[in-house]
Amino acid sequence: MENRTFFLYCLGCKVNSYENSALRSIFLARGYKEDNINPDIIVINTCSVTATADQKSRQHIRSLRKKHPNSVLCVMGCYSQKMHEFVINELNADIVIGTNHRSELAKYIDQYYIDHIKRDYTEDNPFKFSYEEMSITSFSENVRSYLKIQDGCNNFCTYCLIPYLRGKTRSRDFDTIIKEAKEIVNNGFKEIVLTGIHVGGYGKDLNNHTFSDLVEALSDIEGLKRITISSIDEAEIDDKLIELFKTRDNLAHHIHVCLQSGSSSVLKRMNRHYNTEEFYNKISKIKEACPDVAITTDVIVGFPQESEEEFNETYEFIKKCNFAMLHVFPFSPREGTIAAKMKGQISSEIKKDRTQKLIKLSNSLWNQFLLDNNKKEMDILVESYDENTKMCYGHSSNYIGFSFKGKREDINQIIKVKFNQ
């Protein structure tokens, strides 16, 4: 057992990255060794958030199977939750799990080595899942660590499959999160990125803790220099969290607040639980409490029945909000969702045109954000160093990338640097 080698491959979100890190800890604790060239065991963590993600998952499974025909191929994640029979029967995986039982994968691998029987361990009803505890106990050299705080989602947006693949919101135990965060800091990490399928949903299934309670407790940890919230919905930003942005120096001045559309009529068809007025009022409060904050967002263009007028509403609303940056996605119909069955599907040509318009707007917003921060002195967390150029690379608290002359010893340190645009 101790001579086995493994290779972990990750597609998709930060949650998958965290789960791969946790699996890495499990495998190393069992005496396995990492080997990306000729591994005995391959684990691919898949994604199914879009049709493109499905395609990439299939391509990588096929590629790894072909490249390593004698390795034990294990497939897990959202794509295998949905397509588990196809993955094991057509893509020739040896072990398939979905979005549960990941902590038991090593046990399943042991069984495969005994009888060499392909097995599908996927459960068909994610709504029965409880939170599966997985912790990172081994650490690679880095300055930033993901910390998973919850799984699942209760939103049921009409375009999204994820609740059907990940199940309902399940919050991780509060004290367990704090304990792992302290271990991460004790291992030298300066920044923690809070991750989950629906991060702001943390605590909704608990009686005694909210998301902002968790952020407050994490910000009290000595030595933790930066806490980054990966993504959150408008309704989950309460007054306490806004106050923390104002009073806690180690809460990153960057937050990703999901918009999806700047048209209230489109938001209603999406089953998003807010309107544009509520959204604007909330981000205005954040900017008032934290003037240098970088607020980024997701936008879906070409949602079914999206008229030119509704798209223009989105365009103008984005300008009004003055986001720092946009992540723009053309609508991708997902089989099994309400939106895929809606009348008034938008042509690919229109979606492409609208996507390009918003990408151009995003570039303009980002350039203006950089100009607004020109000549300011900022605290930069140094993430890497280039020996050839003697340059350090890192990010400010509000997500601006920096490069400056330094030394290798600056990695994982906070350095004050004046931003010159």
Short mmCIF file of C-alpha atoms in Angstrom, two decimals, residues 69-287:
data_model
loop_
_atom_site.label_atom_id
_atom_site.label_comp_id
_atom_site.label_asym_id
_atom_site.label_seq_id
_atom_site.Cartn_x
_atom_site.Cartn_y
_atom_site.Cartn_z
CA PRO A 69 -4.47 2.37 -19.46
CA ASN A 70 -3.07 0.41 -16.50
CA SER A 71 -3.81 2.98 -13.79
CA VAL A 72 -6.83 2.79 -11.48
CA LEU A 73 -9.02 5.59 -12.84
CA CYS A 74 -11.34 7.17 -10.27
CA VAL A 75 -13.91 9.79 -11.32
CA MET A 76 -15.83 11.99 -8.90
CA GLY A 77 -17.69 15.31 -8.82
CA CYS A 78 -20.75 16.89 -10.40
CA TYR A 79 -20.41 15.40 -13.88
CA SER A 80 -20.05 11.85 -12.56
CA GLN A 81 -22.98 12.44 -10.17
CA LYS A 82 -25.15 13.10 -13.23
CA MET A 83 -23.55 10.73 -15.75
CA HIS A 84 -22.19 7.96 -13.54
CA GLU A 85 -23.42 5.05 -15.70
CA PHE A 86 -21.91 6.62 -18.82
CA VAL A 87 -18.63 7.30 -17.02
CA ILE A 88 -18.14 3.72 -15.88
CA ASN A 89 -19.61 1.93 -18.92
CA GLU A 90 -18.56 4.17 -21.81
CA LEU A 91 -15.57 6.13 -20.49
CA ASN A 92 -14.11 3.05 -18.82
CA ALA A 93 -13.53 4.42 -15.33
CA ASP A 94 -12.71 1.87 -12.63
CA ILE A 95 -14.30 3.65 -9.67
CA VAL A 96 -17.06 6.25 -9.88
CA ILE A 97 -18.39 8.38 -7.05
CA GLY A 98 -20.46 11.53 -7.31
CA THR A 99 -20.64 14.39 -4.82
CA ASN A 100 -20.59 12.20 -1.71
CA HIS A 101 -18.36 9.48 -0.20
CA ARG A 102 -15.19 11.27 -1.33
CA SER A 103 -13.57 10.67 2.05
CA GLU A 104 -14.03 6.93 1.49
CA LEU A 105 -12.30 6.82 -1.88
CA ALA A 106 -9.10 5.28 -0.47
CA LYS A 107 -11.18 2.42 0.95
CA TYR A 108 -12.82 1.86 -2.44
CA ILE A 109 -9.39 1.80 -4.07
CA ASP A 110 -8.23 -0.88 -1.60
CA GLN A 111 -11.25 -2.98 -2.58
CA TYR A 112 -10.48 -2.58 -6.26
CA TYR A 113 -6.92 -3.83 -5.72
CA ILE A 114 -8.36 -6.94 -4.06
CA ASP A 115 -10.95 -7.98 -6.67
CA HIS A 116 -10.38 -5.67 -9.70
CA ILE A 117 -14.13 -5.16 -10.09
CA LYS A 118 -15.32 -1.82 -11.46
CA ARG A 119 -17.82 -0.19 -9.11
CA ASP A 120 -20.23 2.75 -9.18
CA TYR A 121 -20.66 4.13 -5.66
CA THR A 122 -22.84 7.07 -6.70
CA GLU A 123 -26.03 7.71 -4.72
CA ASP A 124 -28.97 8.95 -6.77
CA ASN A 125 -30.53 11.34 -4.24
CA PRO A 126 -28.18 14.17 -3.20
CA PHE A 127 -30.97 15.74 -1.14
CA LYS A 128 -30.33 13.05 1.49
CA PHE A 129 -26.64 13.92 1.81
CA SER A 130 -25.30 15.28 5.08
CA TYR A 131 -22.14 17.40 5.21
CA GLU A 132 -19.14 15.20 4.47
CA GLU A 133 -16.19 16.19 6.61
CA MET A 134 -12.89 16.44 4.74
CA SER A 135 -9.93 18.41 6.10
CA ILE A 136 -6.58 19.47 4.72
CA THR A 137 -3.83 18.02 6.91
CA SER A 138 -0.90 18.29 4.50
CA PHE A 139 0.25 21.54 2.97
CA SER A 140 2.26 22.46 -0.09
CA GLU A 141 4.36 25.60 -0.35
CA ASN A 142 1.94 28.41 -1.03
CA VAL A 143 0.58 31.58 0.52
CA ARG A 144 -3.14 31.00 -0.03
CA SER A 145 -5.34 28.12 1.14
CA TYR A 146 -8.95 27.28 0.36
CA LEU A 147 -11.23 26.52 3.30
CA LYS A 148 -14.52 24.77 2.56
CA ILE A 149 -17.35 25.84 4.86
CA GLN A 150 -20.47 24.35 3.28
CA ASP A 151 -21.87 22.25 0.45
CA GLY A 152 -25.06 22.27 -1.61
CA CYS A 153 -27.49 25.03 -2.56
CA ASN A 154 -31.15 25.86 -1.87
CA ASN A 155 -31.61 28.55 -4.53
CA PHE A 156 -32.89 26.46 -7.46
CA CYS A 157 -32.21 29.07 -10.12
CA THR A 158 -34.03 28.03 -13.28
CA TYR A 159 -30.81 27.72 -15.29
CA CYS A 160 -28.78 25.68 -12.81
CA LEU A 161 -28.37 21.94 -12.19
CA ILE A 162 -26.06 22.20 -9.19
CA PRO A 163 -28.69 21.77 -6.41
CA TYR A 164 -29.76 18.52 -8.11
CA LEU A 165 -26.15 17.31 -8.20
CA ARG A 166 -24.85 18.63 -4.86
CA GLY A 167 -28.04 18.57 -2.81
CA LYS A 168 -29.37 21.04 -0.29
CA THR A 169 -27.26 23.46 1.75
CA ARG A 170 -25.25 21.72 4.49
CA SER A 171 -23.09 23.83 6.76
CA ARG A 172 -19.84 22.55 8.19
CA ASP A 173 -19.43 22.52 11.97
CA PHE A 174 -18.44 26.00 13.17
CA ASP A 175 -15.72 24.89 15.61
CA THR A 176 -14.25 22.48 13.04
CA ILE A 177 -13.87 25.33 10.55
CA ILE A 178 -12.10 27.53 13.11
CA LYS A 179 -9.81 24.66 14.11
CA GLU A 180 -8.79 23.97 10.51
CA ALA A 181 -8.29 27.69 9.84
CA LYS A 182 -5.88 27.89 12.78
CA GLU A 183 -4.00 24.83 11.48
CA ILE A 184 -3.73 26.47 8.06
CA VAL A 185 -2.28 29.63 9.61
CA ASN A 186 0.08 27.60 11.81
CA ASN A 187 1.40 25.98 8.62
CA GLY A 188 2.45 29.39 7.33
CA PHE A 189 -0.46 30.46 5.14
CA LYS A 190 -1.33 34.15 5.25
CA GLU A 191 -4.57 34.08 3.23
CA ILE A 192 -7.67 31.90 3.43
CA VAL A 193 -10.29 31.82 0.67
CA LEU A 194 -13.71 30.74 1.94
CA THR A 195 -15.27 28.27 -0.48
CA GLY A 196 -18.48 26.35 -0.86
CA ILE A 197 -21.16 25.69 -3.45
CA HIS A 198 -23.14 28.57 -1.94
CA VAL A 199 -20.82 30.23 0.56
CA GLY A 200 -23.30 32.81 1.80
CA GLY A 201 -25.75 30.02 2.60
CA TYR A 202 -23.55 29.02 5.53
CA GLY A 203 -25.57 28.82 8.74
CA LYS A 204 -29.02 28.68 7.14
CA ASP A 205 -29.38 25.11 8.39
CA LEU A 206 -27.91 26.00 11.82
CA ASN A 207 -29.61 27.59 14.80
CA ASN A 208 -26.67 29.40 16.36
CA HIS A 209 -24.31 30.75 13.66
CA THR A 210 -24.56 32.93 10.56
CA PHE A 211 -22.08 33.51 7.76
CA SER A 212 -21.06 36.87 9.20
CA ASP A 213 -20.54 35.22 12.63
CA LEU A 214 -18.09 32.86 10.97
CA VAL A 215 -16.23 35.66 9.18
CA GLU A 216 -15.94 37.57 12.45
CA ALA A 217 -14.50 34.55 14.28
CA LEU A 218 -12.02 33.87 11.49
CA SER A 219 -10.88 37.49 11.49
CA ASP A 220 -9.91 37.09 15.16
CA ILE A 221 -7.33 34.38 14.35
CA GLU A 222 -3.85 35.67 15.07
CA GLY A 223 -1.56 35.56 12.05
CA LEU A 224 -4.35 35.39 9.47
CA LYS A 225 -3.60 38.38 7.26
CA ARG A 226 -6.32 38.06 4.66
CA ILE A 227 -9.78 36.45 4.42
CA THR A 228 -11.29 36.35 0.94
CA ILE A 229 -14.96 35.58 0.27
CA SER A 230 -15.09 33.67 -3.01
CA SER A 231 -18.69 34.45 -3.96
CA ILE A 232 -21.91 35.54 -2.28
CA ASP A 233 -25.47 36.60 -3.08
CA GLU A 234 -26.84 40.04 -2.27
CA ALA A 235 -29.35 38.80 0.32
CA GLU A 236 -26.60 37.15 2.38
CA ILE A 237 -24.68 40.38 2.92
CA ASP A 238 -26.09 41.56 6.24
CA ASP A 239 -25.29 44.70 8.23
CA LYS A 240 -22.82 42.80 10.39
CA LEU A 241 -20.78 41.69 7.39
CA ILE A 242 -20.75 45.23 6.00
CA GLU A 243 -19.49 46.48 9.38
CA LEU A 244 -16.72 43.87 9.29
CA PHE A 245 -15.54 45.26 5.95
CA LYS A 246 -15.23 48.59 7.69
CA THR A 247 -13.54 47.45 10.90
CA ARG A 248 -11.48 44.32 10.17
CA ASP A 249 -8.17 44.91 8.42
CA ASN A 250 -7.75 41.27 7.40
CA LEU A 251 -11.04 41.00 5.49
CA ALA A 252 -10.02 41.40 1.84
CA HIS A 253 -11.40 44.50 0.15
CA HIS A 254 -12.66 42.34 -2.69
CA ILE A 255 -16.01 40.59 -2.85
CA HIS A 256 -17.73 38.75 -5.68
CA VAL A 257 -21.47 39.46 -5.54
CA CYS A 258 -23.47 37.44 -8.08
CA LEU A 259 -25.78 39.58 -10.23
CA GLN A 260 -26.56 37.37 -13.29
CA SER A 261 -28.78 40.05 -14.86
CA GLY A 262 -29.36 43.77 -14.48
CA SER A 263 -32.99 43.42 -15.55
CA SER A 264 -35.53 42.68 -12.82
CA SER A 265 -37.80 40.88 -15.28
CA VAL A 266 -34.96 38.54 -16.31
CA LEU A 267 -34.04 37.99 -12.66
CA LYS A 268 -37.61 36.88 -12.00
CA ARG A 269 -37.43 34.33 -14.84
CA MET A 270 -34.11 33.13 -13.43
CA ASN A 271 -35.75 32.67 -9.99
CA ARG A 272 -33.13 34.95 -8.43
CA HIS A 273 -34.46 36.17 -5.10
CA TYR A 274 -33.90 39.93 -5.46
CA ASN A 275 -34.52 42.79 -7.83
CA THR A 276 -32.10 45.39 -9.18
CA GLU A 277 -33.12 48.02 -6.62
CA GLU A 278 -32.32 45.68 -3.70
CA PHE A 279 -29.04 44.71 -5.32
CA TYR A 280 -27.94 48.29 -5.91
CA ASN A 281 -28.81 49.37 -2.37
CA LYS A 282 -26.71 46.55 -0.93
CA ILE A 283 -23.55 47.18 -2.92
CA SER A 284 -23.90 50.91 -2.24
CA LYS A 285 -23.74 50.11 1.48
CA ILE A 286 -20.60 48.02 0.94
CA LYS A 287 -18.90 50.82 -0.99
#
